[in-house]
mmCIF file of C-alpha atoms and ligand atoms in Angstrom:
data_model
loop_
_atom_site.group_PDB
_atom_site.id
_atom_site.type_symbol
_atom_site.label_atom_id
_atom_site.label_comp_id
_atom_site.label_asym_id
_atom_site.label_seq_id
_atom_site.Cartn_x
_atom_site.Cartn_y
_atom_site.Cartn_z
ATOM 1 C CA MET A 252 93.368 118.446 64.345
ATOM 2 C CA LYS A 253 92.389 121.635 66.636
ATOM 3 C CA LYS A 254 95.041 124.411 67.411
ATOM 4 C CA THR A 255 94.086 127.091 69.941
ATOM 5 C CA ILE A 256 96.161 129.773 71.441
ATOM 6 C CA PHE A 257 97.130 128.208 74.950
ATOM 7 C CA GLY A 258 98.857 131.408 76.529
ATOM 8 C CA LYS A 259 101.693 133.936 75.511
ATOM 9 C CA LEU A 260 105.486 134.218 77.155
ATOM 10 C CA PRO A 261 107.280 137.251 78.412
ATOM 11 C CA ASP A 262 108.798 137.554 75.220
ATOM 12 C CA GLY A 263 105.405 137.800 73.270
ATOM 13 C CA ARG A 264 106.116 134.268 71.634
ATOM 14 C CA GLU A 265 102.355 132.654 70.872
ATOM 15 C CA VAL A 266 101.979 128.897 72.858
ATOM 16 C CA HIS A 267 99.588 126.312 70.957
ATOM 17 C CA GLN A 268 97.889 123.601 72.097
ATOM 18 C CA TYR A 269 97.285 121.126 69.855
ATOM 19 C CA THR A 270 94.318 118.801 69.745
ATOM 20 C CA LEU A 271 94.601 114.821 68.099
ATOM 21 C CA LYS A 272 91.757 112.975 68.701
ATOM 22 C CA ASN A 273 91.084 109.348 66.816
ATOM 23 C CA ARG A 274 88.694 107.091 65.418
ATOM 24 C CA SER A 275 87.426 105.939 68.868
ATOM 25 C CA GLY A 276 87.098 108.775 70.480
ATOM 26 C CA ALA A 277 90.523 109.351 72.435
ATOM 27 C CA THR A 278 92.066 112.434 72.369
ATOM 28 C CA ALA A 279 95.870 114.183 73.401
ATOM 29 C CA GLN A 280 96.434 117.033 74.003
ATOM 30 C CA ILE A 281 99.736 118.753 73.317
ATOM 31 C CA ILE A 282 101.370 122.204 74.226
ATOM 32 C CA ASP A 283 104.428 123.557 71.752
ATOM 33 C CA TYR A 284 105.972 125.360 74.885
ATOM 34 C CA GLY A 285 108.042 121.955 76.347
ATOM 35 C CA ALA A 286 106.450 119.721 73.898
ATOM 36 C CA ALA A 287 104.391 119.097 76.442
ATOM 37 C CA VAL A 288 101.195 116.561 76.773
ATOM 38 C CA THR A 289 98.785 118.306 79.260
ATOM 39 C CA SER A 290 95.873 115.630 78.826
ATOM 40 C CA LEU A 291 95.162 112.520 77.425
ATOM 41 C CA LYS A 292 91.602 110.971 77.624
ATOM 42 C CA VAL A 293 90.495 107.320 77.269
ATOM 43 C CA PRO A 294 88.224 105.010 78.234
ATOM 44 C CA ASP A 295 88.125 102.495 80.925
ATOM 45 C CA ARG A 296 86.141 99.734 80.978
ATOM 46 C CA ASN A 297 82.577 100.679 80.622
ATOM 47 C CA GLY A 298 83.847 103.664 77.963
ATOM 48 C CA LYS A 299 83.716 106.356 80.121
ATOM 49 C CA MET A 300 86.649 108.656 78.928
ATOM 50 C CA GLY A 301 89.358 109.719 81.695
ATOM 51 C CA ASP A 302 91.926 112.343 81.911
ATOM 52 C CA VAL A 303 95.196 109.883 83.324
ATOM 53 C CA VAL A 304 97.618 112.812 82.960
ATOM 54 C CA MET A 305 98.939 115.460 84.664
ATOM 55 C CA GLY A 306 99.538 119.431 83.891
ATOM 56 C CA TYR A 307 98.850 122.686 84.827
ATOM 57 C CA ASP A 308 94.999 124.617 83.617
ATOM 58 C CA SER A 309 97.531 127.501 82.301
ATOM 59 C CA LEU A 310 100.555 128.612 80.753
ATOM 60 C CA GLN A 311 102.291 129.558 83.737
ATOM 61 C CA GLY A 312 101.804 126.582 85.272
ATOM 62 C CA TYR A 313 103.849 124.960 82.979
ATOM 63 C CA ILE A 314 106.475 128.250 82.780
ATOM 64 C CA ASP A 315 106.847 128.110 86.635
ATOM 65 C CA GLY A 316 106.581 124.117 87.400
ATOM 66 C CA THR A 317 109.920 122.147 88.185
ATOM 67 C CA SER A 318 108.410 118.307 88.131
ATOM 68 C CA TYR A 319 108.304 118.189 83.861
ATOM 69 C CA PHE A 320 104.518 117.485 83.377
ATOM 70 C CA GLY A 321 104.153 115.925 80.068
ATOM 71 C CA ALA A 322 107.027 117.523 78.909
ATOM 72 C CA ILE A 323 110.018 116.224 76.425
ATOM 73 C CA VAL A 324 112.814 116.413 78.607
ATOM 74 C CA GLY A 325 116.790 116.637 77.088
ATOM 75 C CA ARG A 326 119.332 117.012 75.801
ATOM 76 C CA TYR A 327 120.065 114.116 78.703
ATOM 77 C CA GLY A 328 116.684 113.327 80.435
ATOM 78 C CA ASN A 329 117.669 111.494 84.072
ATOM 79 C CA ARG A 330 120.798 112.624 85.868
ATOM 80 C CA ILE A 331 125.301 113.072 85.081
ATOM 81 C CA GLY A 332 127.610 113.196 88.067
ATOM 82 C CA LYS A 333 128.292 116.663 88.633
ATOM 83 C CA GLY A 334 127.377 117.290 85.381
ATOM 84 C CA HIS A 335 130.958 116.771 84.552
ATOM 85 C CA PHE A 336 131.804 114.169 80.920
ATOM 86 C CA GLN A 337 134.205 113.821 78.483
ATOM 87 C CA LEU A 338 134.102 113.178 74.798
ATOM 88 C CA ASP A 339 137.124 112.388 72.544
ATOM 89 C CA GLY A 340 139.147 113.713 75.365
ATOM 90 C CA LYS A 341 137.537 116.816 75.476
ATOM 91 C CA ASP A 342 135.613 118.136 79.103
ATOM 92 C CA TYR A 343 133.150 119.273 79.330
ATOM 93 C CA GLN A 344 130.670 121.443 82.267
ATOM 94 C CA LEU A 345 127.154 121.126 82.409
ATOM 95 C CA THR A 346 124.673 123.158 84.020
ATOM 96 C CA ILE A 347 123.749 121.587 87.362
ATOM 97 C CA ASN A 348 120.388 122.013 89.406
ATOM 98 C CA ASP A 349 120.139 118.992 91.493
ATOM 99 C CA GLY A 350 122.405 119.185 94.036
ATOM 100 C CA GLU A 351 125.639 118.868 92.518
ATOM 101 C CA ASN A 352 124.401 116.713 89.781
ATOM 102 C CA HIS A 353 122.548 118.026 86.457
ATOM 103 C CA LEU A 354 119.519 117.040 85.642
ATOM 104 C CA HIS A 355 116.546 116.747 82.880
ATOM 105 C CA GLY A 356 119.002 119.217 80.609
ATOM 106 C CA GLY A 357 119.577 121.614 83.496
ATOM 107 C CA LYS A 358 117.981 125.139 84.511
ATOM 108 C CA THR A 359 116.323 125.817 80.728
ATOM 109 C CA GLY A 360 116.218 121.831 79.232
ATOM 110 C CA PHE A 361 114.179 121.247 76.430
ATOM 111 C CA ASN A 362 110.829 121.359 78.595
ATOM 112 C CA LYS A 363 111.686 124.722 78.564
ATOM 113 C CA VAL A 364 111.497 126.029 74.971
ATOM 114 C CA LEU A 365 109.301 126.768 72.152
ATOM 115 C CA TRP A 366 109.528 124.214 69.941
ATOM 116 C CA ASP A 367 108.030 124.911 66.485
ATOM 117 C CA ALA A 368 105.187 122.340 65.701
ATOM 118 C CA LYS A 369 103.018 121.222 62.707
ATOM 119 C CA ALA A 370 100.614 119.220 61.518
ATOM 120 C CA GLY A 371 102.185 115.425 60.929
ATOM 121 C CA ASN A 372 102.136 113.690 57.309
ATOM 122 C CA SER A 373 100.621 110.566 58.560
ATOM 123 C CA GLU A 374 97.399 109.047 58.170
ATOM 124 C CA GLU A 375 97.119 109.528 61.860
ATOM 125 C CA ALA A 376 96.367 112.041 63.926
ATOM 126 C CA SER A 377 99.327 113.433 64.274
ATOM 127 C CA LEU A 378 101.858 116.463 65.484
ATOM 128 C CA ARG A 379 105.769 117.149 63.957
ATOM 129 C CA LEU A 380 107.806 119.321 66.837
ATOM 130 C CA GLN A 381 110.925 120.545 66.242
ATOM 131 C CA TYR A 382 113.701 122.236 68.258
ATOM 132 C CA ILE A 383 116.532 123.655 67.704
ATOM 133 C CA SER A 384 119.169 123.362 70.633
ATOM 134 C CA ARG A 385 121.998 125.521 69.844
ATOM 135 C CA ASP A 386 125.980 124.902 69.711
ATOM 136 C CA GLY A 387 126.949 125.088 74.140
ATOM 137 C CA GLU A 388 123.194 125.268 75.067
ATOM 138 C CA GLU A 389 124.016 124.563 78.900
ATOM 139 C CA GLY A 390 126.813 123.398 78.437
ATOM 140 C CA TYR A 391 126.569 120.400 75.605
ATOM 141 C CA PRO A 392 128.642 120.768 72.421
ATOM 142 C CA GLY A 393 126.971 120.502 69.392
ATOM 143 C CA THR A 394 124.433 122.208 67.528
ATOM 144 C CA VAL A 395 121.373 119.286 67.662
ATOM 145 C CA THR A 396 117.750 118.951 65.843
ATOM 146 C CA LEU A 397 115.601 117.013 67.376
ATOM 147 C CA ILE A 398 111.918 116.033 65.727
ATOM 148 C CA VAL A 399 109.658 114.408 67.929
ATOM 149 C CA THR A 400 106.353 113.089 66.402
ATOM 150 C CA TYR A 401 103.144 112.490 68.873
ATOM 151 C CA ALA A 402 100.273 109.833 66.823
ATOM 152 C CA LEU A 403 97.360 109.058 68.774
ATOM 153 C CA THR A 404 96.653 105.666 67.086
ATOM 154 C CA ASP A 405 92.877 104.385 66.544
ATOM 155 C CA LYS A 406 93.704 101.567 68.876
ATOM 156 C CA ASN A 407 94.094 104.604 71.704
ATOM 157 C CA GLU A 408 98.009 104.029 71.512
ATOM 158 C CA LEU A 409 100.231 107.812 72.217
ATOM 159 C CA ARG A 410 103.446 106.728 70.036
ATOM 160 C CA ILE A 411 106.268 108.787 70.452
ATOM 161 C CA ASP A 412 108.778 109.226 67.770
ATOM 162 C CA TYR A 413 112.032 111.133 67.887
ATOM 163 C CA GLU A 414 115.248 112.027 65.908
ATOM 164 C CA GLY A 415 117.636 114.066 66.605
ATOM 165 C CA THR A 416 121.126 115.051 64.653
ATOM 166 C CA THR A 417 124.144 117.292 65.266
ATOM 167 C CA ASP A 418 127.359 119.302 63.578
ATOM 168 C CA LYS A 419 129.396 118.303 66.466
ATOM 169 C CA PRO A 420 130.103 115.403 68.855
ATOM 170 C CA THR A 421 127.339 115.217 71.653
ATOM 171 C CA ILE A 422 125.504 113.624 73.784
ATOM 172 C CA LEU A 423 121.632 112.564 73.446
ATOM 173 C CA ASN A 424 119.324 111.584 75.388
ATOM 174 C CA PRO A 425 115.941 112.477 75.453
ATOM 175 C CA THR A 426 112.355 111.509 77.609
ATOM 176 C CA HIS A 427 109.035 111.460 77.706
ATOM 177 C CA HIS A 428 107.994 112.570 81.423
ATOM 178 C CA SER A 429 104.080 111.931 81.682
ATOM 179 C CA TYR A 430 102.622 111.146 85.221
ATOM 180 C CA PHE A 431 100.267 109.007 85.245
ATOM 181 C CA ASN A 432 97.410 107.972 87.622
ATOM 182 C CA LEU A 433 95.017 105.173 85.613
ATOM 183 C CA SER A 434 92.019 106.219 87.627
ATOM 184 C CA GLY A 435 91.381 109.410 85.721
ATOM 185 C CA SER A 436 91.725 110.678 89.302
ATOM 186 C CA PHE A 437 94.644 112.151 91.152
ATOM 187 C CA ASP A 438 92.768 112.794 94.399
ATOM 188 C CA ASP A 439 93.948 108.758 95.082
ATOM 189 C CA THR A 440 97.957 107.834 95.269
ATOM 190 C CA ILE A 441 99.563 105.251 92.603
ATOM 191 C CA LEU A 442 99.948 102.807 95.033
ATOM 192 C CA ASN A 443 97.403 100.472 94.363
ATOM 193 C CA HIS A 444 98.185 100.246 90.514
ATOM 194 C CA LEU A 445 99.781 97.059 89.492
ATOM 195 C CA LEU A 446 103.397 97.302 87.665
ATOM 196 C CA MET A 447 105.309 94.619 85.874
ATOM 197 C CA ILE A 448 108.363 96.097 83.872
ATOM 198 C CA ASP A 449 110.226 93.457 82.164
ATOM 199 C CA ALA A 450 113.863 93.537 84.123
ATOM 200 C CA ASP A 451 116.230 91.376 85.884
ATOM 201 C CA GLY A 452 117.604 94.337 86.996
ATOM 202 C CA ILE A 453 118.485 97.862 88.169
ATOM 203 C CA THR A 454 121.396 100.021 88.176
ATOM 204 C CA PRO A 455 121.241 100.677 92.051
ATOM 205 C CA VAL A 456 122.490 104.114 92.832
ATOM 206 C CA GLY A 457 124.270 106.223 95.547
ATOM 207 C CA LYS A 458 122.940 109.655 97.427
ATOM 208 C CA GLY A 459 122.625 111.923 94.785
ATOM 209 C CA LEU A 460 120.739 109.576 93.024
ATOM 210 C CA ILE A 461 123.846 108.730 90.364
ATOM 211 C CA PRO A 462 124.172 105.031 89.202
ATOM 212 C CA THR A 463 127.392 103.306 91.143
ATOM 213 C CA GLY A 464 128.189 101.486 87.621
ATOM 214 C CA GLN A 465 127.086 98.121 88.930
ATOM 215 C CA ILE A 466 124.402 95.858 87.492
ATOM 216 C CA GLU A 467 122.232 95.008 90.914
ATOM 217 C CA SER A 468 119.483 91.732 90.850
ATOM 218 C CA VAL A 469 115.716 92.681 91.017
ATOM 219 C CA ALA A 470 115.702 88.851 92.482
ATOM 220 C CA LYS A 471 114.396 88.888 96.674
ATOM 221 C CA THR A 472 113.801 92.778 96.078
ATOM 222 C CA PRO A 473 111.287 95.374 96.297
ATOM 223 C CA MET A 474 112.413 96.630 92.717
ATOM 224 C CA ASP A 475 111.535 93.468 91.243
ATOM 225 C CA PHE A 476 107.990 94.158 89.079
ATOM 226 C CA ARG A 477 109.064 90.982 86.866
ATOM 227 C CA THR A 478 105.211 89.330 87.643
ATOM 228 C CA PRO A 479 102.700 92.742 88.593
ATOM 229 C CA MET A 480 103.027 93.897 92.282
ATOM 230 C CA ALA A 481 101.241 97.010 93.601
ATOM 231 C CA ILE A 482 104.073 99.893 93.589
ATOM 232 C CA GLY A 483 102.541 100.170 97.370
ATOM 233 C CA ALA A 484 103.521 96.634 98.249
ATOM 234 C CA HIS A 485 106.871 96.923 99.253
ATOM 235 C CA ILE A 486 107.855 100.933 98.943
ATOM 236 C CA ASN A 487 108.095 101.089 101.953
ATOM 237 C CA ASP A 488 110.302 98.485 102.978
ATOM 238 C CA GLU A 489 113.593 99.142 104.614
ATOM 239 C CA ASN A 490 115.931 98.781 101.751
ATOM 240 C CA GLU A 491 118.869 101.301 101.192
ATOM 241 C CA GLN A 492 117.437 102.068 97.252
ATOM 242 C CA LEU A 493 114.787 103.156 98.003
ATOM 243 C CA VAL A 494 115.298 105.515 100.761
ATOM 244 C CA PHE A 495 117.769 107.039 98.846
ATOM 245 C CA GLY A 496 114.539 107.711 96.447
ATOM 246 C CA LYS A 497 112.300 108.488 99.129
ATOM 247 C CA GLY A 498 110.374 105.737 96.930
ATOM 248 C CA TYR A 499 110.912 104.198 93.511
ATOM 249 C CA ASP A 500 112.887 106.446 91.460
ATOM 250 C CA HIS A 501 115.383 103.953 89.656
ATOM 251 C CA ASN A 502 116.242 102.542 86.229
ATOM 252 C CA TRP A 503 115.538 99.126 85.425
ATOM 253 C CA VAL A 504 117.423 96.828 82.653
ATOM 254 C CA LEU A 505 115.215 96.381 80.378
ATOM 255 C CA LYS A 506 115.014 93.146 78.942
ATOM 256 C CA GLY A 507 115.686 91.492 74.762
ATOM 257 C CA GLY A 508 118.042 93.706 73.163
ATOM 258 C CA ALA A 509 118.344 98.046 73.049
ATOM 259 C CA GLY A 510 117.183 98.939 69.415
ATOM 260 C CA LYS A 511 113.969 96.962 68.999
ATOM 261 C CA VAL A 512 110.541 97.882 69.965
ATOM 262 C CA ARG A 513 109.047 95.864 72.642
ATOM 263 C CA LYS A 514 106.926 96.093 75.401
ATOM 264 C CA VAL A 515 108.657 96.776 78.134
ATOM 265 C CA ALA A 516 105.614 97.485 81.238
ATOM 266 C CA GLU A 517 102.871 96.654 82.453
ATOM 267 C CA LEU A 518 100.198 99.012 84.566
ATOM 268 C CA TYR A 519 96.671 98.234 85.570
ATOM 269 C CA GLU A 520 94.629 100.481 87.787
ATOM 270 C CA ALA A 521 91.760 97.909 89.031
ATOM 271 C CA GLY A 522 89.013 100.206 89.367
ATOM 272 C CA SER A 523 88.681 102.064 86.337
ATOM 273 C CA GLY A 524 90.066 98.763 84.577
ATOM 274 C CA ARG A 525 92.507 100.628 82.873
ATOM 275 C CA MET A 526 95.291 99.394 81.271
ATOM 276 C CA MET A 527 98.857 100.917 79.854
ATOM 277 C CA THR A 528 101.568 99.133 78.449
ATOM 278 C CA VAL A 529 105.238 101.103 77.719
ATOM 279 C CA LEU A 530 106.577 99.686 74.429
ATOM 280 C CA THR A 531 109.553 100.656 73.548
ATOM 281 C CA ASP A 532 113.657 100.542 72.053
ATOM 282 C CA GLN A 533 115.379 102.259 74.876
ATOM 283 C CA PRO A 534 117.546 100.351 77.065
ATOM 284 C CA GLY A 535 116.622 101.290 80.231
ATOM 285 C CA LEU A 536 113.173 102.709 82.126
ATOM 286 C CA GLN A 537 113.024 104.693 85.254
ATOM 287 C CA PHE A 538 110.364 105.128 86.967
ATOM 288 C CA TYR A 539 109.651 107.821 89.358
ATOM 289 C CA SER A 540 106.750 107.113 91.820
ATOM 290 C CA GLY A 541 106.278 110.487 91.626
ATOM 291 C CA ASN A 542 107.966 110.463 95.245
ATOM 292 C CA PHE A 543 109.027 114.496 95.529
ATOM 293 C CA LEU A 544 104.965 115.732 94.713
ATOM 294 C CA ASP A 545 103.864 117.174 97.559
ATOM 295 C CA GLY A 546 100.565 119.338 96.433
ATOM 296 C CA SER A 547 101.685 122.899 96.357
ATOM 297 C CA ALA A 548 101.839 122.723 92.238
ATOM 298 C CA LYS A 549 98.002 123.667 91.279
ATOM 299 C CA GLY A 550 96.756 121.526 88.397
ATOM 300 C CA LYS A 551 94.355 120.578 86.364
ATOM 301 C CA ASN A 552 91.081 121.796 87.810
ATOM 302 C CA GLY A 553 92.462 122.794 90.937
ATOM 303 C CA ALA A 554 93.701 119.238 91.975
ATOM 304 C CA ALA A 555 96.801 119.811 94.809
ATOM 305 C CA TYR A 556 98.942 116.646 93.051
ATOM 306 C CA GLY A 557 99.791 114.894 96.476
ATOM 307 C CA ARG A 558 102.876 112.825 97.439
ATOM 308 C CA ARG A 559 102.943 109.718 94.868
ATOM 309 C CA SER A 560 99.599 110.889 92.952
ATOM 310 C CA GLY A 561 101.129 110.073 89.608
ATOM 311 C CA LEU A 562 103.939 107.948 88.378
ATOM 312 C CA CYS A 563 106.328 108.484 85.554
ATOM 313 C CA LEU A 564 107.638 105.298 83.097
ATOM 314 C CA GLU A 565 110.233 107.252 81.246
ATOM 315 C CA ALA A 566 112.138 105.393 78.532
ATOM 316 C CA GLN A 567 116.277 106.198 78.258
ATOM 317 C CA ALA A 568 119.143 105.514 78.353
ATOM 318 C CA PHE A 569 120.959 104.851 81.508
ATOM 319 C CA PRO A 570 121.631 107.758 83.842
ATOM 320 C CA ASP A 571 124.946 109.058 83.731
ATOM 321 C CA THR A 572 126.383 107.422 80.852
ATOM 322 C CA PRO A 573 128.923 109.478 79.647
ATOM 323 C CA ASN A 574 130.504 108.953 82.690
ATOM 324 C CA LYS A 575 129.999 104.855 82.711
ATOM 325 C CA PRO A 576 131.484 103.168 79.746
ATOM 326 C CA GLN A 577 130.514 100.021 80.299
ATOM 327 C CA PHE A 578 126.922 100.932 79.975
ATOM 328 C CA PRO A 579 125.040 101.670 76.363
ATOM 329 C CA SER A 580 126.379 104.824 75.018
ATOM 330 C CA VAL A 581 124.532 107.882 74.210
ATOM 331 C CA THR A 582 127.306 109.160 72.029
ATOM 332 C CA LEU A 583 126.144 111.574 68.693
ATOM 333 C CA ARG A 584 128.148 111.814 66.208
ATOM 334 C CA PRO A 585 127.586 114.174 62.230
ATOM 335 C CA GLY A 586 126.477 112.275 60.644
ATOM 336 C CA GLN A 587 124.675 109.511 62.363
ATOM 337 C CA LYS A 588 120.884 109.742 63.481
ATOM 338 C CA TYR A 589 119.383 109.775 66.656
ATOM 339 C CA ARG A 590 116.151 107.517 66.966
ATOM 340 C CA GLN A 591 113.695 106.398 70.057
ATOM 341 C CA THR A 592 109.696 105.325 69.933
ATOM 342 C CA THR A 593 108.189 104.758 73.074
ATOM 343 C CA ILE A 594 105.043 103.816 73.013
ATOM 344 C CA TYR A 595 102.057 103.707 75.678
ATOM 345 C CA ALA A 596 99.001 102.219 74.368
ATOM 346 C CA PHE A 597 95.853 101.808 76.641
ATOM 347 C CA SER A 598 93.165 98.840 76.844
ATOM 348 C CA THR A 599 90.624 97.959 79.379
ATOM 349 C CA ARG A 600 89.742 94.805 81.384
HETATM 350 C C1 LIG B 227 112.923 111.934 87.847
HETATM 351 C C2 LIG B 227 113.815 111.855 88.225
HETATM 352 C C3 LIG B 227 113.005 112.519 89.849
HETATM 353 C C4 LIG B 227 112.587 113.607 89.682
HETATM 354 C C5 LIG B 227 111.519 113.631 88.790
HETATM 355 C C6 LIG B 227 111.202 115.272 88.475
HETATM 356 O O1 LIG B 227 112.523 111.333 87.146
HETATM 357 O O2 LIG B 227 114.604 110.685 88.179
HETATM 358 O O3 LIG B 227 114.067 112.571 90.388
HETATM 359 O O4 LIG B 227 113.535 114.445 90.170
HETATM 360 O O5 LIG B 227 112.265 113.403 87.212
HETATM 361 O O6 LIG B 227 110.603 115.980 89.900
#
């Protein structure tokens, strides 16, 4: 594993970039700031490598950035209504950083901190990152230790394993926030990508993107990705959910029982032949079609990432779960272990 200096934080601490390379020549680069994937090069159908994730050329981009490029997001990936919840009868108020709500861990989420990195101890090319989030950080109770291991397998899979513990009852729902464009170029939108999501329902939202608490069938709606559909096919339909999200920015209720790693989504780009299969043990998948990108972020090699030029498939528990007792729980107690495995597997056809 190659390790280089990526930059220095304002307080003088060094940020490193690690390069994982597998036996088929694919590479993944990860920095210890935000545990962010900065590049992911996988072959197209002719064997030509292409970088399929958004990122910045320099550390300053990651420090200033507001789009969570490639990062591990937490403690809570996604939104918590008014940043408020109760646990064991106690009230907790989290940082408000998205309108009147809490989003992606708050002002200084896991994407804005320096993690401790070391080589993983598996046969594969892997990197293990640890972050200790202190009691009270962004309003969350308990000191949480989260370990995230990235592995680039010889089968061109980026596998992300999470392990978390706490010293007081708390909530934990981390996710990974890469923006993908399988063409290997971010000049085009992702509207021609074909997407399949193995889900019969979504958790519909109101204004502010907080779930109503219902589960709504995808049948006969633009949310029906049960068979592969071009993302652009219905994204501009007159549909209340798409209006609230300014496009797709919703949680799909994945089939086939959480807790077991299963295939939940497939993304295909015909020009390059690249296919990405998402596997996870999580109950939900947030599909965000990059609606808020506006070309202002200065990306790698001078790229101006325009609206919908990349998309996120974020495996997680449902949004606002702490306020929705009917959703699968995100509570973590001392003595318990939080676990997640999510795999982005690349192939061609
Ligand atoms: C998530 C959210 C979006 C947006 C992006 C970051 O995926 O669901 O609404 O906040 O992160 O810009």
